[in-house]
């Protein structure tokens, strides 16, 4: 029996006072843009109780001191991971990839073949399945796309998830779970087996994607535009004001006709963003 785990599980978690909750919520809003209303108190308490146990801290006040102190950087990443999810999968929300393959990619490929610069951004890419799905879609449309000025930028706030994304190694069952509407398994498994039960995305797919750590609520370090932006299941954590600011900045980075793909439970109101016209299920076109 794992005595430590057993002892930890039976301990009563420390109380999360209103003051501690508000301080942690303000910290998460300021640092990551996360919105934590009072209704999330129990969730925050149970998720962070695990961190207190792991760090052997007596209470949430000690946790706050660690977070805000000079040695808090590593724990800030743990805090974010505890309060958000990295859940993602290959070809998640398959209708976006159908749209990409049918309506978007042929035009982008044609432009890249004429020597134009083409850039796609996967913002909040988690462990990489989203940008690799975009790369696979591009390769399905044009197998030589890597020889053109065609790049996918993939960013996330969480440095540890970016390490995982760069490794590009996934369980075999992630491929088995892919919706087969447009992609056959043979389209997708452009991969090499590294060990039993796992595969690594092949070099030609990986070479299309550049990863980086980027917090979406901070100033964005881009000069050029993006033809397409994917930012799915990320803004759901932000309050309305932060969402508006993120949509506005995306809008200014898209050229006329550029497309923005967002998550299934996210919406952009036309009144708030008149230049982003809905053109599909959770897809918007820059006017
Ligand atoms: C649920 S995953 C979405 C992954 C992928 N886009 C998808 O839809 O499958 C949400 C990701 O957003 C990232 N995230 C949360 N807040 C962020 C922020 N302020 N800036 C950048 N990424 C953030 C998290 O680290 C996490 O990897």
Coordinates of C-alpha atoms in Angstrom, one line a residue, residues 50-210:
X50 CA -3.1 18.9 -4.2
X51 CA -0.4 21.5 -4.7
X52 CA -0.3 22.2 -1.0
X53 CA 0.2 18.5 -0.3
X54 CA 2.8 18.2 -3.0
X55 CA 4.7 21.2 -1.6
X56 CA 4.1 20.3 2.0
X57 CA 2.6 23.7 2.7
X58 CA 0.3 24.2 5.8
X59 CA -2.2 26.6 4.3
X60 CA -3.2 28.8 1.3
X61 CA -1.6 31.8 2.8
X62 CA 1.8 30.0 2.5
X63 CA 0.9 29.1 -1.0
X64 CA 0.2 32.7 -1.9
X65 CA 3.6 33.7 -0.4
X66 CA 5.3 31.1 -2.6
X67 CA 3.4 32.2 -5.7
X68 CA 4.2 35.9 -5.3
X69 CA 7.7 35.4 -4.0
X70 CA 11.0 35.3 -6.0
X71 CA 10.9 31.5 -6.3
X72 CA 7.4 31.3 -7.5
X73 CA 7.9 30.9 -11.3
X74 CA 7.7 27.1 -11.4
X75 CA 4.6 27.1 -9.2
X76 CA 2.9 29.7 -11.4
X77 CA 3.0 27.2 -14.2
X78 CA 1.6 24.5 -11.8
X79 CA -1.1 26.9 -10.8
X80 CA -2.2 27.4 -14.4
X81 CA -2.1 23.7 -15.1
X82 CA -4.2 23.0 -12.0
X83 CA -6.8 25.6 -13.0
X84 CA -7.1 24.9 -16.7
X85 CA -7.1 21.8 -18.9
X86 CA -4.7 20.7 -21.6
X87 CA -7.3 18.4 -23.1
X88 CA -7.0 18.3 -26.9
X89 CA -7.0 15.7 -29.7
X90 CA -6.1 15.2 -33.3
X91 CA -8.7 16.7 -35.6
X92 CA -10.8 17.9 -32.7
X93 CA -14.1 19.5 -34.1
X94 CA -13.6 17.8 -37.4
X95 CA -15.9 20.3 -39.2
X96 CA -13.1 22.9 -38.8
X97 CA -10.7 20.7 -40.7
X98 CA -13.2 19.9 -43.4
X99 CA -13.6 23.6 -43.9
X100 CA -9.8 24.1 -43.9
X101 CA -9.3 21.3 -46.4
X102 CA -12.2 22.3 -48.7
X103 CA -12.3 26.1 -48.6
X104 CA -9.2 27.5 -47.0
X105 CA -6.2 25.3 -47.8
X106 CA -6.5 25.2 -51.7
X107 CA -6.3 29.1 -51.8
X108 CA -3.5 29.2 -49.3
X109 CA -1.5 26.5 -51.2
X110 CA -2.1 28.4 -54.5
X111 CA -0.7 31.6 -52.9
X112 CA 2.3 29.8 -51.4
X113 CA 3.0 28.2 -54.8
X114 CA 3.1 31.7 -56.3
X115 CA 5.8 32.6 -53.8
X116 CA 3.6 34.4 -51.2
X117 CA 4.2 34.1 -47.5
X118 CA 1.5 32.0 -45.8
X119 CA 1.2 31.8 -42.0
X120 CA -1.2 29.9 -39.7
X121 CA -1.3 30.4 -35.9
X122 CA -2.5 27.8 -33.4
X123 CA -2.9 29.9 -30.3
X124 CA -3.2 27.8 -27.1
X125 CA -2.0 24.7 -28.9
X126 CA -1.6 22.5 -25.8
X127 CA 0.4 19.3 -26.5
X128 CA 0.5 19.9 -30.3
X129 CA -2.3 17.8 -31.8
X130 CA -4.1 20.9 -33.2
X131 CA -1.1 22.3 -35.1
X132 CA -0.1 18.9 -36.3
X133 CA -3.6 18.3 -37.6
X134 CA -3.4 21.6 -39.5
X135 CA 0.0 20.5 -40.9
X136 CA -1.5 17.1 -42.0
X137 CA -4.4 19.0 -43.7
X138 CA -1.9 21.1 -45.6
X139 CA 0.1 18.1 -46.6
X140 CA -3.0 16.3 -47.8
X141 CA -3.8 19.3 -50.0
X142 CA -0.2 19.7 -51.2
X143 CA 2.4 17.1 -50.4
X144 CA 5.3 19.5 -51.3
X145 CA 4.0 22.4 -49.1
X146 CA 7.2 22.3 -47.0
X147 CA 9.2 23.6 -50.0
X148 CA 7.1 26.8 -50.0
X149 CA 7.0 29.8 -47.6
X150 CA 4.3 28.1 -45.6
X151 CA 4.6 27.9 -41.8
X152 CA 2.4 27.1 -38.8
X153 CA 3.2 28.9 -35.5
X154 CA 1.9 27.1 -32.4
X155 CA 2.0 28.7 -29.0
X156 CA 0.9 28.1 -25.5
X157 CA 1.4 29.8 -22.1
X158 CA 2.5 26.5 -20.5
X159 CA 6.3 25.8 -21.1
X160 CA 6.0 22.1 -20.1
X161 CA 3.2 21.4 -22.6
X162 CA 5.3 23.0 -25.3
X163 CA 8.1 20.6 -24.5
X164 CA 5.6 17.8 -25.0
X165 CA 4.3 19.3 -28.2
X166 CA 7.8 19.5 -29.6
X167 CA 8.4 15.8 -28.7
X168 CA 5.4 15.0 -30.8
X169 CA 5.0 11.5 -29.3
X170 CA 1.4 10.3 -28.7
X171 CA -0.4 7.1 -27.8
X172 CA -1.6 5.0 -30.7
X173 CA -5.1 5.1 -29.4
X174 CA -5.2 8.9 -30.1
X175 CA -5.1 8.1 -33.8
X176 CA -7.7 5.3 -33.5
X177 CA -10.1 7.9 -32.0
X178 CA -9.9 10.3 -35.0
X179 CA -13.1 10.9 -36.9
X180 CA -12.6 9.3 -40.3
X181 CA -14.9 11.6 -42.3
X182 CA -12.2 13.1 -44.4
X183 CA -8.9 11.6 -43.1
X184 CA -8.2 7.9 -43.3
X185 CA -5.8 6.4 -40.8
X186 CA -3.2 6.1 -43.6
X187 CA -3.4 9.9 -44.1
X188 CA -2.8 10.5 -40.5
X189 CA -0.2 8.0 -39.5
X190 CA 2.6 9.7 -41.2
X191 CA 4.7 8.6 -38.3
X192 CA 7.3 6.3 -37.0
X193 CA 6.8 3.8 -34.2
X194 CA 9.0 4.7 -31.3
X195 CA 7.9 2.2 -28.8
X196 CA 4.9 -0.1 -28.2
X197 CA 1.7 1.8 -28.0
X198 CA 3.2 5.2 -29.1
X199 CA 4.1 7.0 -32.3
X200 CA 6.0 10.1 -33.1
X201 CA 4.7 12.5 -35.8
X202 CA 7.0 12.3 -38.8
X203 CA 9.7 14.9 -39.6
X204 CA 7.9 16.3 -42.7
X205 CA 4.8 17.2 -40.6
X206 CA 6.9 18.5 -37.7
X207 CA 9.0 20.7 -40.0
X208 CA 5.9 22.8 -40.8
X209 CA 5.3 23.7 -37.2
X210 CA 7.3 26.1 -35.0

